[in-house]
Amino acid sequence: GAVVSQHPSRVICKSGTSVKIECRSLDFQATTMFWYRQFPKQSLMLMATSNEGSKATYEQGVEKDKFLINHASLTLSTLTVTSAHPEDSSFYICSARPFAGTNNEQFFGPGTRLTVL
Amino acid sequence: QKEVEQNSGPLSVPEGAIASLNCTYSDRGSQSFFWYRQYSGKSPELIMSIYSNGDKEDGRFTAQLNKASQYVSLLIRDSQPSDSATYLCAFSGSARQLTFGSGTQLTVLP
């Protein structure tokens, strides 16, 4: 149980384009999903907390107009990187916290490696 | 002071030895503690969670929590080359978000 999928696993795009990443909890419901970014040899950096049916909460320094988050259902959250630039190239990872879970466990998707040319 | 201090390593142990990974945290309100394993190029995988003081064992893994000392550790017994990865400690407090350490890179030498 507690499987989280993420799509696509890898994307290469041109500078100025937008990229959408999907995160799905496959066998549980998740009222809260999280989006992280990880640069090489660094730890995970929380970008935003996505709550089903409400606006996402962004961490300090993360531009909400650049990183659009939509949590449309209890099993799906999307992150759209708008007008991507080379500095946005990174490993984007989502996680989900089970609706019925206790103790704040989070389960991670496999990640999306974004390369902006 | 960082919220989470983790010995950054890298740490190398011979196959079959015990690997010891340590983490201290500053938020006394922390309630839940986790150890994640991350292989190179992959996302983190939850391997242990611990919520109360003492030891928790799961196979070759033992997590230890001491809330008074604000210290959590992970012991890996009979280390295998497949255990070579970066280990991230994380904790969750009242905000229910996870705060991660910087990770310890472990190499198990055959």
GROMACS .gro file of C-alpha atoms in nm:
model
  227
    1GLY     CA    1   0.000   0.000   0.000
    2ALA     CA    2   0.081   0.373   0.012
    3VAL     CA    3   0.192   0.402  -0.349
    4VAL     CA    4   0.238   0.741  -0.507
    5SER     CA    5   0.292   0.785  -0.878
    6GLN     CA    6   0.433   1.082  -1.060
    7HIS     CA    7   0.422   1.168  -1.428
    8PRO     CA    8   0.627   1.235  -1.629
    9SER     CA    9   0.944   1.086  -1.484
   10ARG     CA   10   1.163   1.300  -1.704
   11VAL     CA   11   1.099   1.605  -1.917
   12ILE     CA   12   1.317   1.824  -2.131
   13CYS     CA   13   1.172   2.153  -2.249
   14LYS     CA   14   1.275   2.479  -2.403
   15SER     CA   15   1.311   2.793  -2.202
   16GLY     CA   16   0.984   2.985  -2.176
   17THR     CA   17   0.754   2.686  -2.198
   18SER     CA   18   0.533   2.548  -1.922
   19VAL     CA   19   0.554   2.200  -1.779
   20LYS     CA   20   0.286   2.015  -1.584
   21ILE     CA   21   0.373   1.739  -1.338
   22GLU     CA   22   0.108   1.507  -1.198
   23CYS     CA   23   0.115   1.337  -0.860
   24ARG     CA   24  -0.132   1.063  -0.777
   25SER     CA   25  -0.193   0.855  -0.468
   26LEU     CA   26  -0.287   0.516  -0.609
   27ASP     CA   27  -0.424   0.321  -0.317
   28PHE     CA   28  -0.518   0.581  -0.058
   29GLN     CA   29  -0.677   0.920  -0.029
   30ALA     CA   30  -0.460   1.219   0.050
   31THR     CA   31  -0.606   1.546   0.165
   32THR     CA   32  -0.255   1.686   0.174
   33MET     CA   33   0.024   1.651  -0.078
   34PHE     CA   34   0.361   1.818  -0.073
   35TRP     CA   35   0.590   1.936  -0.350
   36TYR     CA   36   0.965   1.932  -0.303
   37ARG     CA   37   1.258   2.030  -0.515
   38GLN     CA   38   1.601   1.878  -0.487
   39PHE     CA   39   1.918   2.007  -0.648
   40PRO     CA   40   2.220   1.777  -0.695
   41LYS     CA   41   2.385   1.672  -0.368
   42GLN     CA   42   2.139   1.876  -0.163
   43SER     CA   43   1.855   1.776   0.061
   44LEU     CA   44   1.488   1.810  -0.015
   45MET     CA   45   1.346   2.159  -0.012
   46LEU     CA   46   0.974   2.193   0.053
   47MET     CA   47   0.816   2.419  -0.205
   48ALA     CA   48   0.450   2.408  -0.111
   49THR     CA   49   0.178   2.220   0.070
   50SER     CA   50  -0.120   2.129  -0.143
   51ASN     CA   51  -0.457   2.083   0.021
   52GLU     CA   52  -0.752   1.930  -0.159
   53GLY     CA   53  -1.012   2.190  -0.243
   54SER     CA   54  -0.816   2.490  -0.123
   55LYS     CA   55  -0.522   2.705  -0.220
   56ALA     CA   56  -0.174   2.575  -0.177
   57THR     CA   57   0.053   2.711   0.092
   58TYR     CA   58   0.389   2.816  -0.046
   59GLU     CA   59   0.717   2.828   0.141
   60GLN     CA   60   0.905   3.152   0.167
   61GLY     CA   61   1.089   3.236  -0.152
   62VAL     CA   62   0.877   3.014  -0.378
   63GLU     CA   63   0.684   3.213  -0.637
   64LYS     CA   64   0.323   3.102  -0.640
   65ASP     CA   65   0.264   3.252  -0.985
   66LYS     CA   66   0.550   3.053  -1.129
   67PHE     CA   67   0.476   2.723  -0.960
   68LEU     CA   68   0.104   2.668  -0.995
   69ILE     CA   69  -0.045   2.394  -0.781
   70ASN     CA   70  -0.388   2.239  -0.822
   71HIS     CA   71  -0.519   1.973  -0.587
   72ALA     CA   72  -0.839   1.883  -0.766
   73SER     CA   73  -0.921   1.559  -0.591
   74LEU     CA   74  -0.819   1.343  -0.298
   75THR     CA   75  -0.583   1.147  -0.521
   76LEU     CA   76  -0.440   1.405  -0.762
   77SER     CA   77  -0.225   1.715  -0.732
   78THR     CA   78  -0.052   1.892  -1.019
   79LEU     CA   79   0.244   2.126  -1.028
   80THR     CA   80   0.285   2.350  -1.332
   81VAL     CA   81   0.616   2.523  -1.382
   82THR     CA   82   0.528   2.826  -1.590
   83SER     CA   83   0.772   3.000  -1.824
   84ALA     CA   84   1.046   2.760  -1.724
   85HIS     CA   85   1.407   2.874  -1.730
   86PRO     CA   86   1.732   2.680  -1.702
   87GLU     CA   87   1.758   2.763  -1.330
   88ASP     CA   88   1.432   2.571  -1.279
   89SER     CA   89   1.607   2.252  -1.386
   90SER     CA   90   1.585   2.023  -1.087
   91PHE     CA   91   1.440   1.702  -0.945
   92TYR     CA   92   1.079   1.764  -0.843
   93ILE     CA   93   0.928   1.518  -0.598
   94CYS     CA   94   0.578   1.501  -0.458
   95SER     CA   95   0.465   1.324  -0.145
   96ALA     CA   96   0.127   1.239  -0.004
   97ARG     CA   97   0.002   1.201   0.349
   98PRO     CA   98  -0.277   0.945   0.386
   99PHE     CA   99  -0.614   1.083   0.483
  100ALA     CA  100  -0.655   0.815   0.746
  101GLY     CA  101  -0.292   0.811   0.844
  102THR     CA  102  -0.152   0.902   1.176
  103ASN     CA  103   0.179   1.040   1.282
  104ASN     CA  104   0.236   1.245   0.969
  105GLU     CA  105   0.397   0.978   0.752
  106GLN     CA  106   0.456   1.091   0.398
  107PHE     CA  107   0.504   0.866   0.098
  108PHE     CA  108   0.700   0.993  -0.196
  109GLY     CA  109   0.644   0.967  -0.567
  110PRO     CA  110   0.935   0.859  -0.788
  111GLY     CA  111   1.015   1.217  -0.887
  112THR     CA  112   1.030   1.415  -1.210
  113ARG     CA  113   1.360   1.528  -1.350
  114LEU     CA  114   1.312   1.857  -1.531
  115THR     CA  115   1.574   1.991  -1.769
  116VAL     CA  116   1.515   2.333  -1.921
  117LEU     CA  117   1.732   2.411  -2.220
  118GLN     CA  118   2.110   2.689   1.465
  119LYS     CA  119   1.978   2.452   1.200
  120GLU     CA  120   1.654   2.277   1.280
  121VAL     CA  121   1.805   1.939   1.200
  122GLU     CA  122   2.171   1.849   1.229
  123GLN     CA  123   2.280   1.530   1.064
  124ASN     CA  124   2.633   1.397   1.036
  125SER     CA  125   2.691   1.457   0.669
  126GLY     CA  126   2.951   1.187   0.622
  127PRO     CA  127   3.035   1.033   0.391
  128LEU     CA  128   3.034   0.721   0.604
  129SER     CA  129   3.200   0.401   0.492
  130VAL     CA  130   3.163   0.067   0.665
  131PRO     CA  131   3.271  -0.282   0.561
  132GLU     CA  132   3.010  -0.536   0.463
  133GLY     CA  133   2.862  -0.706   0.766
  134ALA     CA  134   2.943  -0.421   1.005
  135ILE     CA  135   2.700  -0.196   1.190
  136ALA     CA  136   2.637   0.144   1.036
  137SER     CA  137   2.536   0.418   1.280
  138LEU     CA  138   2.361   0.730   1.159
  139ASN     CA  139   2.277   1.020   1.388
  140CYS     CA  140   2.052   1.321   1.388
  141THR     CA  141   1.973   1.599   1.636
  142TYR     CA  142   1.683   1.838   1.617
  143SER     CA  143   1.602   2.168   1.781
  144ASP     CA  144   1.220   2.172   1.791
  145ARG     CA  145   1.109   2.026   2.124
  146GLY     CA  146   0.755   2.012   1.991
  147SER     CA  147   0.854   1.747   1.738
  148GLN     CA  148   0.629   1.446   1.762
  149SER     CA  149   0.715   1.211   1.478
  150PHE     CA  150   1.052   1.104   1.350
  151PHE     CA  151   1.141   0.930   1.030
  152TRP     CA  152   1.434   0.782   0.846
  153TYR     CA  153   1.426   0.781   0.468
  154ARG     CA  154   1.667   0.611   0.231
  155GLN     CA  155   1.745   0.774  -0.102
  156TYR     CA  156   1.938   0.601  -0.374
  157SER     CA  157   2.117   0.820  -0.625
  158GLY     CA  158   1.874   0.963  -0.877
  159LYS     CA  159   1.571   0.825  -0.694
  160SER     CA  160   1.316   0.968  -0.454
  161PRO     CA  161   1.323   0.901  -0.078
  162GLU     CA  162   1.181   0.579   0.058
  163LEU     CA  163   1.046   0.557   0.412
  164ILE     CA  164   1.231   0.288   0.606
  165MET     CA  165   1.160   0.366   0.971
  166SER     CA  166   0.931   0.579   1.179
  167ILE     CA  167   0.948   0.629   1.555
  168TYR     CA  168   0.725   0.826   1.785
  169SER     CA  169   0.818   0.742   2.144
  170ASN     CA  170   1.141   0.723   2.339
  171GLY     CA  171   1.342   0.407   2.312
  172ASP     CA  172   1.429   0.163   2.040
  173LYS     CA  173   1.226   0.036   1.750
  174GLU     CA  174   1.353  -0.258   1.551
  175ASP     CA  175   1.254  -0.367   1.202
  176GLY     CA  176   1.467  -0.638   1.053
  177ARG     CA  177   1.825  -0.514   1.031
  178PHE     CA  178   1.722  -0.158   1.115
  179THR     CA  179   1.690  -0.011   1.463
  180ALA     CA  180   1.578   0.343   1.527
  181GLN     CA  181   1.652   0.505   1.861
  182LEU     CA  182   1.479   0.815   1.994
  183ASN     CA  183   1.572   1.025   2.295
  184LYS     CA  184   1.343   1.324   2.320
  185ALA     CA  185   1.518   1.465   2.625
  186SER     CA  186   1.843   1.484   2.431
  187GLN     CA  187   1.662   1.569   2.107
  188TYR     CA  188   1.844   1.289   1.934
  189VAL     CA  189   1.742   1.019   1.691
  190SER     CA  190   1.962   0.754   1.538
  191LEU     CA  191   1.947   0.467   1.295
  192LEU     CA  192   2.152   0.151   1.325
  193ILE     CA  193   2.190  -0.083   1.031
  194ARG     CA  194   2.314  -0.427   1.132
  195ASP     CA  195   2.490  -0.665   0.897
  196SER     CA  196   2.533  -0.387   0.643
  197GLN     CA  197   2.510  -0.489   0.280
  198PRO     CA  198   2.640  -0.313  -0.032
  199SER     CA  199   2.275  -0.261  -0.129
  200ASP     CA  200   2.241  -0.038   0.179
  201SER     CA  201   2.472   0.214   0.015
  202ALA     CA  202   2.258   0.526  -0.021
  203THR     CA  203   2.191   0.863   0.137
  204TYR     CA  204   1.992   0.845   0.458
  205LEU     CA  205   1.770   1.136   0.550
  206CYS     CA  206   1.629   1.193   0.894
  207ALA     CA  207   1.310   1.395   0.920
  208PHE     CA  208   1.077   1.509   1.191
  209SER     CA  209   0.728   1.645   1.208
  210GLY     CA  210   0.585   1.881   1.464
  211SER     CA  211   0.262   2.066   1.513
  212ALA     CA  212   0.272   2.201   1.158
  213ARG     CA  213   0.261   1.840   1.033
  214GLN     CA  214   0.519   1.915   0.767
  215LEU     CA  215   0.842   1.721   0.746
  216THR     CA  216   1.172   1.891   0.812
  217PHE     CA  217   1.463   1.703   0.660
  218GLY     CA  218   1.826   1.680   0.755
  219SER     CA  219   2.092   1.726   0.490
  220GLY     CA  220   2.147   1.352   0.463
  221THR     CA  221   2.430   1.111   0.537
  222GLN     CA  222   2.587   0.929   0.246
  223LEU     CA  223   2.660   0.569   0.342
  224THR     CA  224   2.887   0.338   0.147
  225VAL     CA  225   2.908  -0.028   0.239
  226LEU     CA  226   3.228  -0.176   0.107
  227PRO     CA  227   3.216  -0.538  -0.014
   0.00000   0.00000   0.00000
